[in-house]
mmCIF file of C-alpha atoms and ligand atoms in Angstrom:
data_model
loop_
_atom_site.group_PDB
_atom_site.id
_atom_site.type_symbol
_atom_site.label_atom_id
_atom_site.label_comp_id
_atom_site.label_asym_id
_atom_site.label_seq_id
_atom_site.Cartn_x
_atom_site.Cartn_y
_atom_site.Cartn_z
ATOM 1 C CA MET A 549 -8.482 11.342 -56.977
ATOM 2 C CA ASP A 550 -10.671 8.261 -56.725
ATOM 3 C CA THR A 551 -11.475 8.357 -53.020
ATOM 4 C CA SER A 552 -13.409 5.057 -53.134
ATOM 5 C CA TYR A 553 -10.020 3.398 -53.641
ATOM 6 C CA LEU A 554 -8.829 4.935 -50.375
ATOM 7 C CA SER A 555 -11.987 4.063 -48.475
ATOM 8 C CA ASP A 556 -11.739 0.475 -49.737
ATOM 9 C CA LEU A 557 -8.162 0.297 -48.489
ATOM 10 C CA GLN A 558 -9.221 1.792 -45.182
ATOM 11 C CA LYS A 559 -11.969 -0.837 -44.829
ATOM 12 C CA ARG A 560 -9.679 -3.731 -45.711
ATOM 13 C CA PHE A 561 -6.473 -2.674 -43.964
ATOM 14 C CA GLY A 562 -7.016 0.496 -41.911
ATOM 15 C CA LEU A 563 -6.715 0.637 -38.131
ATOM 16 C CA SER A 564 -8.553 3.858 -37.436
ATOM 17 C CA GLY A 565 -6.336 6.478 -35.762
ATOM 18 C CA THR A 566 -3.250 4.232 -36.054
ATOM 19 C CA VAL A 567 -2.959 3.199 -39.707
ATOM 20 C CA ASP A 568 -5.041 5.430 -41.976
ATOM 21 C CA PHE A 569 -5.280 5.507 -45.759
ATOM 22 C CA THR A 570 -5.791 9.081 -46.850
ATOM 23 C CA GLU A 571 -4.637 11.757 -49.255
ATOM 24 C CA ARG A 572 -1.759 14.220 -48.964
ATOM 25 C CA HIS A 573 -0.302 16.473 -51.653
ATOM 26 C CA GLY A 574 -2.932 14.979 -54.013
ATOM 27 C CA MET A 575 -1.426 11.514 -53.592
ATOM 28 C CA PRO A 576 -2.733 8.429 -51.802
ATOM 29 C CA VAL A 577 -0.743 7.865 -48.624
ATOM 30 C CA VAL A 578 -0.916 5.818 -45.472
ATOM 31 C CA GLU A 579 -0.307 7.531 -42.154
ATOM 32 C CA VAL A 580 0.981 5.581 -39.187
ATOM 33 C CA ASN A 581 0.643 7.000 -35.668
ATOM 34 C CA ASN A 582 1.304 4.731 -32.739
ATOM 35 C CA ALA A 583 2.704 5.116 -29.219
ATOM 36 C CA GLN A 584 6.271 4.736 -30.559
ATOM 37 C CA GLY A 585 6.303 7.179 -33.436
ATOM 38 C CA SER A 586 4.723 8.317 -36.664
ATOM 39 C CA GLY A 587 5.295 8.079 -40.383
ATOM 40 C CA VAL A 588 3.726 8.809 -43.747
ATOM 41 C CA LEU A 589 4.153 6.539 -46.738
ATOM 42 C CA ALA A 590 3.102 7.219 -50.336
ATOM 43 C CA LEU A 591 1.476 4.296 -52.115
ATOM 44 C CA GLN A 592 3.281 5.375 -55.278
ATOM 45 C CA GLY A 593 6.675 3.740 -55.042
ATOM 46 C CA ALA A 594 5.749 2.397 -51.566
ATOM 47 C CA GLN A 595 7.927 5.366 -50.663
ATOM 48 C CA LEU A 596 8.208 6.270 -47.026
ATOM 49 C CA LEU A 597 8.027 10.084 -46.920
ATOM 50 C CA THR A 598 8.750 10.825 -43.266
ATOM 51 C CA TRP A 599 9.333 9.003 -40.029
ATOM 52 C CA ALA A 600 9.895 10.267 -36.499
ATOM 53 C CA PRO A 601 10.143 8.274 -33.299
ATOM 54 C CA LYS A 602 7.901 9.665 -30.526
ATOM 55 C CA ASP A 603 8.986 13.184 -29.388
ATOM 56 C CA GLN A 604 11.911 13.325 -31.840
ATOM 57 C CA ALA A 605 12.687 15.532 -34.820
ATOM 58 C CA ALA A 606 12.093 13.677 -38.105
ATOM 59 C CA VAL A 607 14.731 11.034 -38.730
ATOM 60 C CA VAL A 608 13.578 10.450 -42.303
ATOM 61 C CA TRP A 609 13.618 13.831 -44.041
ATOM 62 C CA LEU A 610 11.285 15.115 -46.743
ATOM 63 C CA SER A 611 12.204 18.250 -48.666
ATOM 64 C CA PRO A 612 9.718 21.077 -47.957
ATOM 65 C CA GLN A 613 9.934 21.729 -51.732
ATOM 66 C CA ALA A 614 9.288 18.091 -52.708
ATOM 67 C CA LYS A 615 7.074 17.731 -55.779
ATOM 68 C CA PHE A 616 4.340 15.158 -55.792
ATOM 69 C CA ALA A 617 3.370 13.847 -59.188
ATOM 70 C CA CYS A 618 2.439 10.619 -60.839
ATOM 71 C CA GLY A 619 5.597 8.910 -62.111
ATOM 72 C CA LYS A 620 8.008 11.154 -60.141
ATOM 73 C CA SER A 621 9.812 10.203 -56.975
ATOM 74 C CA ALA A 622 9.401 12.827 -54.235
ATOM 75 C CA ARG A 623 12.650 14.390 -52.972
ATOM 76 C CA GLY A 624 13.251 12.818 -49.605
ATOM 77 C CA GLY A 625 11.985 9.887 -47.610
ATOM 78 C CA VAL A 626 13.077 6.438 -48.687
ATOM 79 C CA PRO A 627 12.882 5.981 -52.457
ATOM 80 C CA ILE A 628 13.297 2.310 -53.363
ATOM 81 C CA CYS A 629 15.926 2.019 -56.091
ATOM 82 C CA TRP A 630 15.383 -1.272 -57.945
ATOM 83 C CA PRO A 631 16.261 -3.283 -60.093
ATOM 84 C CA TRP A 632 19.285 -1.145 -60.820
ATOM 85 C CA PHE A 633 21.042 1.644 -58.969
ATOM 86 C CA GLY A 634 21.970 4.937 -60.678
ATOM 87 C CA PRO A 635 21.962 5.062 -64.457
ATOM 88 C CA HIS A 636 21.186 1.779 -66.264
ATOM 89 C CA ALA A 637 24.420 0.018 -67.271
ATOM 90 C CA GLU A 638 23.610 -0.100 -71.023
ATOM 91 C CA GLU A 639 20.506 1.979 -71.721
ATOM 92 C CA ALA A 640 21.006 5.691 -71.109
ATOM 93 C CA ALA A 641 17.295 6.388 -71.703
ATOM 94 C CA PHE A 642 16.115 4.063 -68.934
ATOM 95 C CA PRO A 643 15.085 5.813 -65.717
ATOM 96 C CA ALA A 644 17.798 6.395 -63.105
ATOM 97 C CA HIS A 645 17.493 4.050 -60.113
ATOM 98 C CA GLY A 646 15.016 1.749 -61.900
ATOM 99 C CA PHE A 647 11.239 1.914 -61.870
ATOM 100 C CA ALA A 648 10.160 0.623 -58.444
ATOM 101 C CA ARG A 649 10.303 4.093 -56.861
ATOM 102 C CA THR A 650 7.656 5.454 -59.221
ATOM 103 C CA ALA A 651 5.554 2.313 -59.740
ATOM 104 C CA ALA A 652 2.202 1.432 -58.197
ATOM 105 C CA TRP A 653 2.354 -1.000 -55.295
ATOM 106 C CA GLU A 654 -0.466 -2.936 -53.682
ATOM 107 C CA VAL A 655 -0.986 -3.218 -49.957
ATOM 108 C CA ILE A 656 -0.598 -6.813 -48.789
ATOM 109 C CA GLU A 657 -0.407 -6.518 -45.027
ATOM 110 C CA VAL A 658 -1.147 -4.251 -42.075
ATOM 111 C CA ALA A 659 -0.533 -5.724 -38.640
ATOM 112 C CA THR A 660 -0.034 -4.682 -35.041
ATOM 113 C CA LEU A 661 2.818 -6.609 -33.481
ATOM 114 C CA GLU A 662 3.314 -7.613 -29.889
ATOM 115 C CA GLY A 663 4.701 -4.505 -28.167
ATOM 116 C CA GLY A 664 2.609 -2.170 -30.333
ATOM 117 C CA ALA A 665 4.704 -1.682 -33.482
ATOM 118 C CA ASN A 666 2.880 -1.697 -36.817
ATOM 119 C CA ARG A 667 4.018 -3.643 -39.842
ATOM 120 C CA LEU A 668 2.916 -2.627 -43.340
ATOM 121 C CA GLY A 669 3.647 -4.748 -46.405
ATOM 122 C CA PHE A 670 3.482 -3.844 -50.107
ATOM 123 C CA ARG A 671 3.991 -5.716 -53.384
ATOM 124 C CA LEU A 672 5.212 -4.075 -56.591
ATOM 125 C CA LEU A 673 2.676 -4.015 -59.409
ATOM 126 C CA ARG A 674 4.294 -4.304 -62.813
ATOM 127 C CA ASN A 675 2.977 -2.790 -66.034
ATOM 128 C CA ASP A 676 3.904 -3.364 -69.690
ATOM 129 C CA ALA A 677 6.326 -0.439 -69.735
ATOM 130 C CA ASP A 678 8.209 -1.856 -66.725
ATOM 131 C CA ASP A 679 8.360 -5.243 -68.452
ATOM 132 C CA LEU A 680 10.178 -3.627 -71.380
ATOM 133 C CA LEU A 681 12.756 -2.194 -68.974
ATOM 134 C CA TRP A 682 13.196 -5.429 -67.025
ATOM 135 C CA PRO A 683 11.822 -8.504 -68.810
ATOM 136 C CA HIS A 684 12.304 -10.832 -65.856
ATOM 137 C CA CYS A 685 9.898 -12.405 -63.412
ATOM 138 C CA THR A 686 11.132 -11.135 -60.037
ATOM 139 C CA PRO A 687 8.336 -10.430 -57.542
ATOM 140 C CA LEU A 688 9.291 -7.650 -55.138
ATOM 141 C CA GLU A 689 7.878 -6.937 -51.697
ATOM 142 C CA VAL A 690 8.723 -4.413 -49.018
ATOM 143 C CA ARG A 691 7.799 -4.456 -45.351
ATOM 144 C CA TYR A 692 8.067 -1.500 -42.975
ATOM 145 C CA THR A 693 7.918 -1.958 -39.215
ATOM 146 C CA PHE A 694 7.101 1.240 -37.337
ATOM 147 C CA GLY A 695 8.224 0.861 -33.723
ATOM 148 C CA ALA A 696 10.662 2.764 -31.531
ATOM 149 C CA ALA A 697 13.000 1.908 -34.418
ATOM 150 C CA LEU A 698 12.093 1.707 -38.080
ATOM 151 C CA GLU A 699 12.825 -1.507 -39.935
ATOM 152 C CA ILE A 700 12.567 -1.969 -43.676
ATOM 153 C CA GLU A 701 12.935 -5.248 -45.520
ATOM 154 C CA LEU A 702 13.044 -5.408 -49.302
ATOM 155 C CA GLY A 703 12.639 -8.926 -50.657
ATOM 156 C CA THR A 704 13.247 -9.960 -54.269
ATOM 157 C CA ARG A 705 12.454 -13.449 -55.539
ATOM 158 C CA SER A 706 13.531 -14.720 -58.887
ATOM 159 C CA ARG A 707 11.443 -16.970 -61.080
ATOM 160 C CA SER A 708 13.768 -16.342 -63.991
ATOM 161 C CA PRO A 709 15.519 -19.395 -65.496
ATOM 162 C CA ASN A 710 18.729 -17.334 -65.801
ATOM 163 C CA PRO A 711 20.950 -15.629 -63.249
ATOM 164 C CA LEU A 712 20.160 -11.921 -62.989
ATOM 165 C CA VAL A 713 22.281 -8.991 -61.886
ATOM 166 C CA LEU A 714 20.271 -6.902 -59.461
ATOM 167 C CA GLY A 715 21.150 -3.419 -58.187
ATOM 168 C CA GLU A 716 19.130 -1.869 -55.386
ATOM 169 C CA ALA A 717 19.160 0.684 -52.596
ATOM 170 C CA LEU A 718 17.032 2.042 -49.808
ATOM 171 C CA HIS A 719 17.889 5.624 -50.722
ATOM 172 C CA THR A 720 17.196 7.085 -47.304
ATOM 173 C CA TYR A 721 17.313 10.843 -46.698
ATOM 174 C CA PHE A 722 18.189 11.376 -43.028
ATOM 175 C CA GLY A 723 17.308 14.663 -41.361
ATOM 176 C CA VAL A 724 20.245 16.445 -39.702
ATOM 177 C CA GLY A 725 20.594 19.752 -37.849
ATOM 178 C CA ASP A 726 23.464 20.997 -39.995
ATOM 179 C CA VAL A 727 25.301 18.555 -42.249
ATOM 180 C CA ARG A 728 28.550 20.490 -41.718
ATOM 181 C CA GLU A 729 28.441 19.337 -38.085
ATOM 182 C CA VAL A 730 27.823 15.691 -38.878
ATOM 183 C CA ARG A 731 30.227 12.743 -38.866
ATOM 184 C CA VAL A 732 29.413 9.354 -40.346
ATOM 185 C CA LEU A 733 31.187 6.517 -38.569
ATOM 186 C CA GLY A 734 31.499 2.944 -39.771
ATOM 187 C CA LEU A 735 33.247 3.407 -43.111
ATOM 188 C CA ASP A 736 36.847 3.964 -41.980
ATOM 189 C CA GLY A 737 39.251 2.061 -44.245
ATOM 190 C CA VAL A 738 36.540 1.154 -46.771
ATOM 191 C CA GLU A 739 37.196 1.524 -50.513
ATOM 192 C CA TYR A 740 34.787 3.759 -52.413
ATOM 193 C CA ILE A 741 33.951 5.006 -55.874
ATOM 194 C CA ASP A 742 34.039 8.806 -55.867
ATOM 195 C CA LYS A 743 31.346 9.888 -58.325
ATOM 196 C CA VAL A 744 32.264 13.565 -57.987
ATOM 197 C CA ASP A 745 35.866 12.772 -58.995
ATOM 198 C CA GLY A 746 35.316 10.871 -62.239
ATOM 199 C CA GLY A 747 34.574 7.560 -60.503
ATOM 200 C CA ARG A 748 38.075 7.282 -59.017
ATOM 201 C CA ARG A 749 38.562 4.578 -56.413
ATOM 202 C CA LYS A 750 39.686 5.866 -53.024
ATOM 203 C CA ARG A 751 39.876 4.642 -49.454
ATOM 204 C CA GLN A 752 38.083 6.316 -46.559
ATOM 205 C CA ALA A 753 40.299 7.551 -43.747
ATOM 206 C CA GLY A 754 38.416 8.304 -40.533
ATOM 207 C CA PRO A 755 34.788 9.454 -40.326
ATOM 208 C CA VAL A 756 32.974 10.832 -43.380
ATOM 209 C CA THR A 757 32.354 14.566 -43.158
ATOM 210 C CA VAL A 758 30.508 16.794 -45.627
ATOM 211 C CA GLY A 759 31.683 20.237 -46.728
ATOM 212 C CA GLY A 760 30.776 20.081 -50.415
ATOM 213 C CA GLU A 761 29.115 17.731 -52.892
ATOM 214 C CA VAL A 762 29.536 14.099 -51.832
ATOM 215 C CA ASP A 763 28.477 11.139 -53.979
ATOM 216 C CA ARG A 764 30.258 7.931 -53.012
ATOM 217 C CA VAL A 765 29.600 4.232 -53.307
ATOM 218 C CA TYR A 766 31.407 2.439 -50.471
ATOM 219 C CA LEU A 767 32.121 -1.153 -51.472
ATOM 220 C CA GLY A 768 32.245 -4.495 -49.729
ATOM 221 C CA THR A 769 30.821 -3.220 -46.454
ATOM 222 C CA GLY A 770 28.060 -4.655 -44.315
ATOM 223 C CA SER A 771 28.972 -2.410 -41.386
ATOM 224 C CA THR A 772 26.598 -0.499 -39.184
ATOM 225 C CA CYS A 773 26.902 3.253 -39.798
ATOM 226 C CA LEU A 774 26.354 5.957 -37.217
ATOM 227 C CA ILE A 775 25.353 9.494 -38.110
ATOM 228 C CA GLU A 776 26.617 11.665 -35.266
ATOM 229 C CA ASP A 777 24.767 14.940 -35.349
ATOM 230 C CA LEU A 778 26.233 17.581 -33.039
ATOM 231 C CA SER A 779 23.581 20.229 -33.624
ATOM 232 C CA LEU A 780 20.642 17.887 -32.920
ATOM 233 C CA ASN A 781 22.674 16.098 -30.227
ATOM 234 C CA ARG A 782 21.703 12.689 -31.542
ATOM 235 C CA ARG A 783 23.145 9.633 -33.173
ATOM 236 C CA ILE A 784 21.248 7.753 -35.871
ATOM 237 C CA ARG A 785 22.219 4.093 -35.973
ATOM 238 C CA ILE A 786 21.891 2.349 -39.341
ATOM 239 C CA GLU A 787 22.092 -1.422 -39.065
ATOM 240 C CA LYS A 788 21.751 -3.571 -42.159
ATOM 241 C CA SER A 789 21.972 -7.038 -43.615
ATOM 242 C CA GLY A 790 21.892 -8.303 -47.194
ATOM 243 C CA SER A 791 23.669 -5.120 -48.303
ATOM 244 C CA ARG A 792 27.332 -4.897 -49.304
ATOM 245 C CA ALA A 793 27.461 -1.270 -50.456
ATOM 246 C CA THR A 794 26.741 1.987 -48.645
ATOM 247 C CA VAL A 795 26.112 5.142 -50.654
ATOM 248 C CA VAL A 796 26.666 8.561 -49.099
ATOM 249 C CA TRP A 797 25.154 11.497 -50.982
ATOM 250 C CA ASN A 798 24.708 15.214 -50.468
ATOM 251 C CA PRO A 799 24.225 17.350 -53.586
ATOM 252 C CA TRP A 800 25.459 20.567 -51.928
ATOM 253 C CA GLU A 801 24.226 23.991 -52.935
ATOM 254 C CA ASP A 802 24.665 24.180 -56.717
ATOM 255 C CA LYS A 803 23.390 20.743 -57.572
ATOM 256 C CA ALA A 804 20.504 21.067 -55.096
ATOM 257 C CA ALA A 805 19.477 24.310 -56.833
ATOM 258 C CA LYS A 806 19.550 22.557 -60.230
ATOM 259 C CA LEU A 807 17.434 19.662 -58.954
ATOM 260 C CA GLY A 808 14.624 22.150 -58.309
ATOM 261 C CA ASP A 809 13.065 20.445 -55.307
ATOM 262 C CA PHE A 810 15.307 21.690 -52.488
ATOM 263 C CA GLU A 811 14.591 24.910 -50.631
ATOM 264 C CA ALA A 812 17.474 27.379 -50.165
ATOM 265 C CA GLY A 813 19.866 25.823 -47.653
ATOM 266 C CA GLY A 814 17.937 22.537 -47.770
ATOM 267 C CA HIS A 815 21.087 20.553 -48.557
ATOM 268 C CA LEU A 816 22.353 21.379 -45.045
ATOM 269 C CA LYS A 817 19.364 19.637 -43.485
ATOM 270 C CA MET A 818 19.817 16.186 -45.049
ATOM 271 C CA LEU A 819 22.259 13.415 -45.714
ATOM 272 C CA CYS A 820 21.584 10.256 -47.688
ATOM 273 C CA VAL A 821 23.175 7.129 -46.278
ATOM 274 C CA GLU A 822 21.878 4.393 -48.521
ATOM 275 C CA SER A 823 22.032 0.681 -47.814
ATOM 276 C CA ALA A 824 22.633 -0.746 -51.252
ATOM 277 C CA ASN A 825 23.881 -3.451 -53.548
ATOM 278 C CA ALA A 826 25.461 -1.523 -56.379
ATOM 279 C CA ALA A 827 28.482 -1.367 -58.705
ATOM 280 C CA ASP A 828 30.848 -4.266 -57.785
ATOM 281 C CA ASP A 829 28.359 -5.326 -55.140
ATOM 282 C CA ALA A 830 25.268 -5.829 -57.297
ATOM 283 C CA VAL A 831 23.544 -9.086 -56.332
ATOM 284 C CA VAL A 832 23.667 -12.067 -58.681
ATOM 285 C CA LEU A 833 20.294 -13.689 -58.222
ATOM 286 C CA GLY A 834 20.215 -17.328 -59.309
ATOM 287 C CA PRO A 835 17.098 -19.097 -60.636
ATOM 288 C CA GLY A 836 14.630 -19.580 -57.773
ATOM 289 C CA ALA A 837 16.759 -17.500 -55.393
ATOM 290 C CA GLU A 838 15.495 -14.910 -52.955
ATOM 291 C CA HIS A 839 17.398 -11.888 -51.718
ATOM 292 C CA ARG A 840 16.535 -9.767 -48.698
ATOM 293 C CA LEU A 841 17.905 -6.329 -47.958
ATOM 294 C CA TRP A 842 17.109 -5.306 -44.395
ATOM 295 C CA VAL A 843 17.772 -2.125 -42.415
ATOM 296 C CA ARG A 844 17.004 -0.870 -38.950
ATOM 297 C CA TYR A 845 17.179 2.837 -38.041
ATOM 298 C CA SER A 846 17.210 3.946 -34.421
ATOM 299 C CA VAL A 847 18.151 7.092 -32.550
ATOM 300 C CA GLU A 848 20.059 7.729 -29.341
ATOM 301 C CA PRO A 849 21.271 10.922 -27.608
ATOM 302 C CA LEU A 850 24.890 11.849 -28.337
ATOM 303 C CA ALA A 851 25.935 12.783 -24.848
HETATM 304 O O1 G6P B 537 17.922 12.714 -58.232
HETATM 305 P P1 G6P B 537 17.824 11.227 -58.052
HETATM 306 O O2 G6P B 537 17.582 10.466 -59.340
HETATM 307 O O3 G6P B 537 16.822 10.863 -57.000
HETATM 308 O O4 G6P B 537 19.229 10.734 -57.529
HETATM 309 C C1 G6P B 537 19.830 11.303 -56.425
HETATM 310 C C2 G6P B 537 21.213 10.680 -56.170
HETATM 311 O O5 G6P B 537 21.051 9.325 -55.866
HETATM 312 C C3 G6P B 537 22.244 8.609 -55.480
HETATM 313 O O6 G6P B 537 22.685 8.984 -54.230
HETATM 314 C C4 G6P B 537 23.327 8.731 -56.528
HETATM 315 O O7 G6P B 537 24.555 8.183 -56.061
HETATM 316 C C5 G6P B 537 23.494 10.150 -56.963
HETATM 317 O O8 G6P B 537 24.386 10.191 -58.073
HETATM 318 C C6 G6P B 537 22.161 10.792 -57.337
HETATM 319 O O9 G6P B 537 22.350 12.126 -57.732
#
């Protein structure tokens, strides 16, 4: 790896001991360690890999078997799905979840905020191959704020003369003690597309629980979700704005084994609750418009 690139970043943006540009798994990353918590973010995909508030088990989970390679999204963290979610609507050969999660991003901001949180900003760098997949001028930026809570804001602007249909998700992998002892609150009564049952439309009754493969797109919901985790005795609070869909995903044992980047039993340690705009809830971005998808993750004890 070209380490002069990392030392240049460190000179321009680093805050020694608090925000450090370095290398992990052969990839350039930025490590954040402040009085309120710690996180690691890969510059590829501007993908947060892990985050833990001070003295807490990781809230953002990274698979111990994650593979780190150029052009591949690591299993875990917060992959940024953009400008479409899931398979492309017309082109089967286009990459699932778009190209932002594997693209190069440039650092645009590192700041210490009043109260001691750190904000890091990144801008997507486009290449010719991306332009073939998405021939539209839509600058994309993401900002992470590492405090006692984690905030992420994904901002898309359109300079296209035509309205565009934009799908997106912060595909967050949350760490749990044992997913079989987890309840997700906040989706009661919400209609969803059940991707493990041929895309049938169903309605949630009560909390979401996981005892097998789950892959659901909940529609028309801006609600806060709570992950109640009995075995870790904690509640993860997921607040959001600018998002009308919530995706809940756990591959369960067989699919996790096929994916090749989960350890045995790894599916029990994670649950994706993704703040998204997908399916019926994709965003229609008018000429000159800007769309912001914002989330805030915080943790509280259960009892
Ligand atoms: O394996 P990936 O491309 O990262 O996708 C992982 C998962 O992402 C989302 O949650 C989708 O709803 C799932 O259908 C998909 O399997």
